[in-house]
């Protein structure tokens, strides 16, 4: 399935947190990995990544889709919804509307669109039980919209790796080096493109079990600063991600022609 113009839309996971390039200059992530592999099939492939960390689905539609439309992609990968799940004022009907608008809008721009379900973060986060039902609603909406609009669905729910902390960063939200490669492999598989076999091989040994002390340390180290930052931003009218620019706003060659 050769593509000439690949555009990624989304949030921090689409940007590539927590998978920095070896030189630390920026994040790599699953979308860059997929672009590199697709460029092996189509050396003239150009790639843009409009993702901005902290963005909800409605912000992705308002800010990123008009840019994507001007780039005229033939393939869009849309990854979002995690920030909607963790935002206040949750409404099942509203998230269904946001998902439908986002997936429908992407399929109007590009002939091939891939969307993703999210792993249930409530299962790896103490005090995160309230997020479980929200993720269920989100994933059901993404699955329904993909079927309705003819988008490709990357459903990571059946993958046992979603319950292994080694596939996630220190905050247990963003994918790790291993997680980004596994997600890239899932997307490439859906596209019918061969992938690195090692990306889907299980990691050696049993998954870590943090215990009470490990969970407490995680809450203090990762959750407390984020909670304080969100409260501060809410008081001054800022949204997560304000001030950050898209990772790669222009269509650029992935490989020299």
mmCIF file of C-alpha atoms in Angstrom:
data_model
loop_
_atom_site.group_PDB
_atom_site.id
_atom_site.type_symbol
_atom_site.label_atom_id
_atom_site.label_comp_id
_atom_site.label_asym_id
_atom_site.label_seq_id
_atom_site.Cartn_x
_atom_site.Cartn_y
_atom_site.Cartn_z
ATOM 1 C CA UNK A 1 0.000 0.000 0.000
ATOM 2 C CA UNK A 2 2.338 2.775 -1.205
ATOM 3 C CA UNK A 3 1.722 6.308 0.048
ATOM 4 C CA UNK A 4 3.198 9.600 -1.079
ATOM 5 C CA UNK A 5 1.998 12.001 1.655
ATOM 6 C CA UNK A 6 1.633 10.757 5.238
ATOM 7 C CA UNK A 7 0.309 13.079 7.961
ATOM 8 C CA UNK A 8 -0.032 12.279 11.658
ATOM 9 C CA UNK A 9 -2.587 14.079 13.833
ATOM 10 C CA UNK A 10 -2.905 13.834 17.575
ATOM 11 C CA UNK A 11 -1.491 14.415 21.005
ATOM 12 C CA UNK A 12 1.673 13.608 22.940
ATOM 13 C CA UNK A 13 1.628 9.926 22.020
ATOM 14 C CA UNK A 14 1.516 10.833 18.330
ATOM 15 C CA UNK A 15 4.332 13.324 18.970
ATOM 16 C CA UNK A 16 6.459 10.506 20.376
ATOM 17 C CA UNK A 17 6.728 11.015 24.156
ATOM 18 C CA UNK A 18 8.627 9.157 25.829
ATOM 19 C CA UNK A 19 10.846 7.910 23.000
ATOM 20 C CA UNK A 20 13.639 10.417 22.368
ATOM 21 C CA UNK A 21 16.114 10.115 19.527
ATOM 22 C CA UNK A 22 19.592 9.057 20.718
ATOM 23 C CA UNK A 23 20.878 12.636 20.495
ATOM 24 C CA UNK A 24 17.983 13.891 22.630
ATOM 25 C CA UNK A 25 17.079 16.582 20.092
ATOM 26 C CA UNK A 26 13.413 15.576 19.855
ATOM 27 C CA UNK A 27 11.039 12.664 20.270
ATOM 28 C CA UNK A 28 10.819 9.852 17.741
ATOM 29 C CA UNK A 29 7.823 7.600 18.465
ATOM 30 C CA UNK A 30 5.630 5.237 16.514
ATOM 31 C CA UNK A 31 4.689 7.715 13.759
ATOM 32 C CA UNK A 32 8.309 8.410 12.801
ATOM 33 C CA UNK A 33 9.009 4.670 12.834
ATOM 34 C CA UNK A 34 6.045 4.009 10.558
ATOM 35 C CA UNK A 35 7.112 6.815 8.210
ATOM 36 C CA UNK A 36 10.599 5.307 7.949
ATOM 37 C CA UNK A 37 9.197 1.876 7.134
ATOM 38 C CA UNK A 38 6.708 3.241 4.587
ATOM 39 C CA UNK A 39 9.545 5.141 2.947
ATOM 40 C CA UNK A 40 11.296 1.831 2.379
ATOM 41 C CA UNK A 41 8.300 0.865 0.254
ATOM 42 C CA UNK A 42 7.897 4.296 -1.341
ATOM 43 C CA UNK A 43 11.215 6.215 -1.371
ATOM 44 C CA UNK A 44 9.499 9.468 -2.380
ATOM 45 C CA UNK A 45 7.262 9.477 0.710
ATOM 46 C CA UNK A 46 6.875 12.821 2.464
ATOM 47 C CA UNK A 47 5.787 12.998 6.088
ATOM 48 C CA UNK A 48 4.361 15.645 8.420
ATOM 49 C CA UNK A 49 3.523 15.279 12.090
ATOM 50 C CA UNK A 50 1.076 17.917 13.343
ATOM 51 C CA UNK A 51 0.661 16.398 16.810
ATOM 52 C CA UNK A 52 0.837 18.640 19.869
ATOM 53 C CA UNK A 53 1.000 17.317 23.395
ATOM 54 C CA UNK A 54 -2.003 17.914 25.650
ATOM 55 C CA UNK A 55 -4.509 18.293 22.827
ATOM 56 C CA UNK A 56 -8.063 16.978 23.083
ATOM 57 C CA UNK A 57 -9.971 15.673 20.066
ATOM 58 C CA UNK A 58 -11.890 18.919 19.565
ATOM 59 C CA UNK A 59 -8.602 20.847 19.568
ATOM 60 C CA UNK A 60 -7.078 18.399 17.088
ATOM 61 C CA UNK A 61 -10.039 19.014 14.770
ATOM 62 C CA UNK A 62 -9.880 22.802 15.127
ATOM 63 C CA UNK A 63 -6.106 23.273 14.993
ATOM 64 C CA UNK A 64 -4.569 20.380 13.073
ATOM 65 C CA UNK A 65 -7.143 19.324 10.498
ATOM 66 C CA UNK A 66 -7.195 22.610 8.543
ATOM 67 C CA UNK A 67 -3.417 22.298 8.164
ATOM 68 C CA UNK A 68 -3.724 18.654 7.167
ATOM 69 C CA UNK A 69 -6.286 19.543 4.514
ATOM 70 C CA UNK A 70 -3.822 21.951 2.888
ATOM 71 C CA UNK A 71 -1.161 19.227 2.823
ATOM 72 C CA UNK A 72 -3.464 16.884 0.834
ATOM 73 C CA UNK A 73 -2.297 13.621 2.426
ATOM 74 C CA UNK A 74 -3.187 10.237 1.036
ATOM 75 C CA UNK A 75 -2.719 8.657 4.478
ATOM 76 C CA UNK A 76 -3.617 10.057 7.906
ATOM 77 C CA UNK A 77 -2.890 8.423 11.250
ATOM 78 C CA UNK A 78 -5.108 9.950 13.949
ATOM 79 C CA UNK A 79 -4.274 9.221 17.578
ATOM 80 C CA UNK A 80 -6.205 11.041 20.306
ATOM 81 C CA UNK A 81 -8.700 10.859 23.121
ATOM 82 C CA UNK A 82 -6.432 10.366 26.119
ATOM 83 C CA UNK A 83 -6.595 14.022 27.154
ATOM 84 C CA UNK A 84 -10.379 13.992 26.749
ATOM 85 C CA UNK A 85 -10.530 11.047 29.168
ATOM 86 C CA UNK A 86 -8.572 12.958 31.812
ATOM 87 C CA UNK A 87 -10.333 16.299 31.356
ATOM 88 C CA UNK A 88 -13.052 17.627 33.627
ATOM 89 C CA UNK A 89 -16.661 17.911 32.562
ATOM 90 C CA UNK A 90 -16.773 14.452 30.980
ATOM 91 C CA UNK A 91 -19.884 13.559 28.994
ATOM 92 C CA UNK A 92 -20.395 10.261 27.153
ATOM 93 C CA UNK A 93 -22.429 11.967 24.442
ATOM 94 C CA UNK A 94 -19.856 14.720 24.009
ATOM 95 C CA UNK A 95 -16.963 12.279 23.580
ATOM 96 C CA UNK A 96 -18.964 10.298 21.026
ATOM 97 C CA UNK A 97 -19.585 13.531 19.131
ATOM 98 C CA UNK A 98 -15.896 14.500 19.271
ATOM 99 C CA UNK A 99 -14.777 11.085 18.041
ATOM 100 C CA UNK A 100 -17.310 11.089 15.209
ATOM 101 C CA UNK A 101 -16.283 14.586 14.135
ATOM 102 C CA UNK A 102 -12.573 13.756 14.236
ATOM 103 C CA UNK A 103 -12.750 10.454 12.380
ATOM 104 C CA UNK A 104 -15.273 11.763 9.878
ATOM 105 C CA UNK A 105 -13.188 14.872 9.271
ATOM 106 C CA UNK A 106 -10.010 12.856 8.716
ATOM 107 C CA UNK A 107 -11.708 10.584 6.171
ATOM 108 C CA UNK A 108 -12.864 13.642 4.237
ATOM 109 C CA UNK A 109 -9.228 14.730 3.909
ATOM 110 C CA UNK A 110 -7.438 11.478 3.062
ATOM 111 C CA UNK A 111 -8.501 8.272 1.293
ATOM 112 C CA UNK A 112 -6.768 6.127 3.927
ATOM 113 C CA UNK A 113 -7.151 6.889 7.634
ATOM 114 C CA UNK A 114 -6.009 4.838 10.623
ATOM 115 C CA UNK A 115 -7.360 5.338 14.143
ATOM 116 C CA UNK A 116 -6.416 3.689 17.431
ATOM 117 C CA UNK A 117 -8.108 2.409 20.548
ATOM 118 C CA UNK A 118 -6.471 3.307 23.865
ATOM 119 C CA UNK A 119 -5.245 0.943 26.545
ATOM 120 C CA UNK A 120 -7.084 0.972 29.858
ATOM 121 C CA UNK A 121 -4.788 3.173 31.932
ATOM 122 C CA UNK A 122 -6.996 2.650 34.997
ATOM 123 C CA UNK A 123 -5.557 -0.869 35.347
ATOM 124 C CA UNK A 124 -2.014 0.412 35.887
ATOM 125 C CA UNK A 125 -2.841 3.485 37.945
ATOM 126 C CA UNK A 126 -3.859 3.528 41.599
ATOM 127 C CA UNK A 127 -6.919 5.737 42.162
ATOM 128 C CA UNK A 128 -7.650 5.607 38.436
ATOM 129 C CA UNK A 129 -10.817 3.517 38.516
ATOM 130 C CA UNK A 130 -13.048 6.342 37.324
ATOM 131 C CA UNK A 131 -11.136 6.418 34.050
ATOM 132 C CA UNK A 132 -12.000 2.848 33.122
ATOM 133 C CA UNK A 133 -15.623 3.490 32.062
ATOM 134 C CA UNK A 134 -14.526 6.589 30.152
ATOM 135 C CA UNK A 135 -11.961 4.612 28.158
ATOM 136 C CA UNK A 136 -14.605 1.998 27.379
ATOM 137 C CA UNK A 137 -16.905 4.692 25.970
ATOM 138 C CA UNK A 138 -14.041 6.256 24.019
ATOM 139 C CA UNK A 139 -12.920 2.963 22.491
ATOM 140 C CA UNK A 140 -16.462 1.976 21.587
ATOM 141 C CA UNK A 141 -16.915 5.350 19.877
ATOM 142 C CA UNK A 142 -13.621 4.994 17.979
ATOM 143 C CA UNK A 143 -14.523 1.482 16.847
ATOM 144 C CA UNK A 144 -17.996 2.569 15.707
ATOM 145 C CA UNK A 145 -16.665 5.634 13.871
ATOM 146 C CA UNK A 146 -13.989 3.593 12.122
ATOM 147 C CA UNK A 147 -16.612 1.183 10.863
ATOM 148 C CA UNK A 148 -18.998 3.965 9.849
ATOM 149 C CA UNK A 149 -16.429 6.046 7.952
ATOM 150 C CA UNK A 150 -14.316 3.196 6.597
ATOM 151 C CA UNK A 151 -11.189 3.987 8.616
ATOM 152 C CA UNK A 152 -8.612 1.361 9.501
ATOM 153 C CA UNK A 153 -8.782 0.384 13.175
ATOM 154 C CA UNK A 154 -5.691 -0.424 15.231
ATOM 155 C CA UNK A 155 -7.224 -2.145 18.254
ATOM 156 C CA UNK A 156 -4.576 -2.696 20.905
ATOM 157 C CA UNK A 157 -7.001 -4.056 23.501
ATOM 158 C CA UNK A 158 -6.239 -7.754 22.876
ATOM 159 C CA UNK A 159 -2.471 -7.185 23.142
ATOM 160 C CA UNK A 160 -1.193 -8.436 26.548
ATOM 161 C CA UNK A 161 1.545 -5.793 26.396
ATOM 162 C CA UNK A 162 -0.982 -3.125 27.413
ATOM 163 C CA UNK A 163 -0.777 -4.535 30.955
ATOM 164 C CA UNK A 164 3.031 -4.550 31.087
ATOM 165 C CA UNK A 165 4.559 -1.401 32.582
ATOM 166 C CA UNK A 166 7.720 -1.859 30.528
ATOM 167 C CA UNK A 167 5.800 -0.670 27.478
ATOM 168 C CA UNK A 168 5.066 2.656 29.161
ATOM 169 C CA UNK A 169 7.133 5.569 30.410
ATOM 170 C CA UNK A 170 7.709 6.589 33.996
ATOM 171 C CA UNK A 171 4.342 8.338 34.124
ATOM 172 C CA UNK A 172 2.516 5.140 32.990
ATOM 173 C CA UNK A 173 0.652 7.238 30.421
ATOM 174 C CA UNK A 174 3.024 7.671 27.505
ATOM 175 C CA UNK A 175 4.552 4.800 25.593
ATOM 176 C CA UNK A 176 8.148 3.811 26.214
ATOM 177 C CA UNK A 177 10.769 2.907 23.618
ATOM 178 C CA UNK A 178 9.307 -0.610 23.506
ATOM 179 C CA UNK A 179 5.715 0.623 23.449
ATOM 180 C CA UNK A 180 6.208 2.910 20.462
ATOM 181 C CA UNK A 181 7.780 0.110 18.455
ATOM 182 C CA UNK A 182 4.987 -2.261 19.320
ATOM 183 C CA UNK A 183 2.325 0.266 18.303
ATOM 184 C CA UNK A 184 4.204 0.983 15.070
ATOM 185 C CA UNK A 185 4.214 -2.744 14.354
ATOM 186 C CA UNK A 186 0.465 -2.982 14.943
ATOM 187 C CA UNK A 187 -0.219 -0.119 12.537
ATOM 188 C CA UNK A 188 2.089 -1.515 9.873
ATOM 189 C CA UNK A 189 0.385 -4.893 10.205
ATOM 190 C CA UNK A 190 -3.029 -3.290 9.647
ATOM 191 C CA UNK A 191 -1.592 -1.548 6.581
ATOM 192 C CA UNK A 192 -0.304 -4.858 5.265
ATOM 193 C CA UNK A 193 3.337 -3.786 5.510
ATOM 194 C CA UNK A 194 5.984 -6.051 7.011
ATOM 195 C CA UNK A 195 7.579 -4.917 10.244
ATOM 196 C CA UNK A 196 10.542 -5.665 12.462
ATOM 197 C CA UNK A 197 9.713 -9.034 14.105
ATOM 198 C CA UNK A 198 11.454 -7.950 17.306
ATOM 199 C CA UNK A 199 8.933 -5.146 17.805
ATOM 200 C CA UNK A 200 6.210 -7.706 18.519
ATOM 201 C CA UNK A 201 8.278 -10.228 20.425
ATOM 202 C CA UNK A 202 7.472 -10.386 24.169
ATOM 203 C CA UNK A 203 9.979 -8.826 26.507
ATOM 204 C CA UNK A 204 11.937 -11.359 28.575
ATOM 205 C CA UNK A 205 10.793 -12.180 32.067
ATOM 206 C CA UNK A 206 7.582 -11.348 33.909
ATOM 207 C CA UNK A 207 6.146 -7.804 33.973
ATOM 208 C CA UNK A 208 7.172 -5.751 37.015
ATOM 209 C CA UNK A 209 4.787 -5.497 39.944
ATOM 210 C CA UNK A 210 5.475 -2.185 41.745
ATOM 211 C CA UNK A 211 3.695 -2.920 45.035
ATOM 212 C CA UNK A 212 2.399 -0.348 47.505
ATOM 213 C CA UNK A 213 5.685 1.546 47.847
ATOM 214 C CA UNK A 214 6.181 1.654 44.101
ATOM 215 C CA UNK A 215 2.697 3.026 43.539
ATOM 216 C CA UNK A 216 3.172 5.618 46.284
ATOM 217 C CA UNK A 217 6.477 6.761 44.787
ATOM 218 C CA UNK A 218 4.827 7.024 41.360
ATOM 219 C CA UNK A 219 1.965 9.110 42.753
ATOM 220 C CA UNK A 220 4.377 11.530 44.405
ATOM 221 C CA UNK A 221 6.852 11.730 41.523
ATOM 222 C CA UNK A 222 4.499 11.734 38.529
ATOM 223 C CA UNK A 223 0.914 12.508 39.517
ATOM 224 C CA UNK A 224 1.409 15.280 42.082
ATOM 225 C CA UNK A 225 3.315 17.677 39.747
ATOM 226 C CA UNK A 226 0.831 17.118 36.923
ATOM 227 C CA UNK A 227 -2.142 17.728 39.201
ATOM 228 C CA UNK A 228 -0.596 20.958 40.505
ATOM 229 C CA UNK A 229 0.160 22.095 36.948
ATOM 230 C CA UNK A 230 -3.386 21.364 35.768
ATOM 231 C CA UNK A 231 -4.905 23.337 38.639
ATOM 232 C CA UNK A 232 -2.560 26.256 37.969
ATOM 233 C CA UNK A 233 -3.352 26.221 34.247
ATOM 234 C CA UNK A 234 -7.081 26.098 34.918
ATOM 235 C CA UNK A 235 -6.831 29.135 37.169
ATOM 236 C CA UNK A 236 -5.087 31.196 34.482
ATOM 237 C CA UNK A 237 -7.165 29.844 31.595
ATOM 238 C CA UNK A 238 -4.466 27.769 29.910
ATOM 239 C CA UNK A 239 -4.838 24.338 28.312
ATOM 240 C CA UNK A 240 -2.198 21.587 28.412
ATOM 241 C CA UNK A 241 -0.032 21.985 25.345
ATOM 242 C CA UNK A 242 -0.483 25.737 25.001
ATOM 243 C CA UNK A 243 2.758 27.212 23.726
ATOM 244 C CA UNK A 244 3.938 24.028 22.022
ATOM 245 C CA UNK A 245 4.215 23.824 18.253
ATOM 246 C CA UNK A 246 3.526 20.859 15.945
ATOM 247 C CA UNK A 247 6.381 18.401 15.786
ATOM 248 C CA UNK A 248 6.880 18.625 12.002
ATOM 249 C CA UNK A 249 4.381 20.966 10.325
ATOM 250 C CA UNK A 250 5.666 20.554 6.755
ATOM 251 C CA UNK A 251 5.682 17.551 4.454
ATOM 252 C CA UNK A 252 9.340 16.578 4.270
ATOM 253 C CA UNK A 253 11.082 13.647 2.589
ATOM 254 C CA UNK A 254 11.717 10.719 4.886
ATOM 255 C CA UNK A 255 14.394 9.316 2.637
ATOM 256 C CA UNK A 256 16.509 11.087 0.004
ATOM 257 C CA UNK A 257 15.075 10.328 -3.435
#
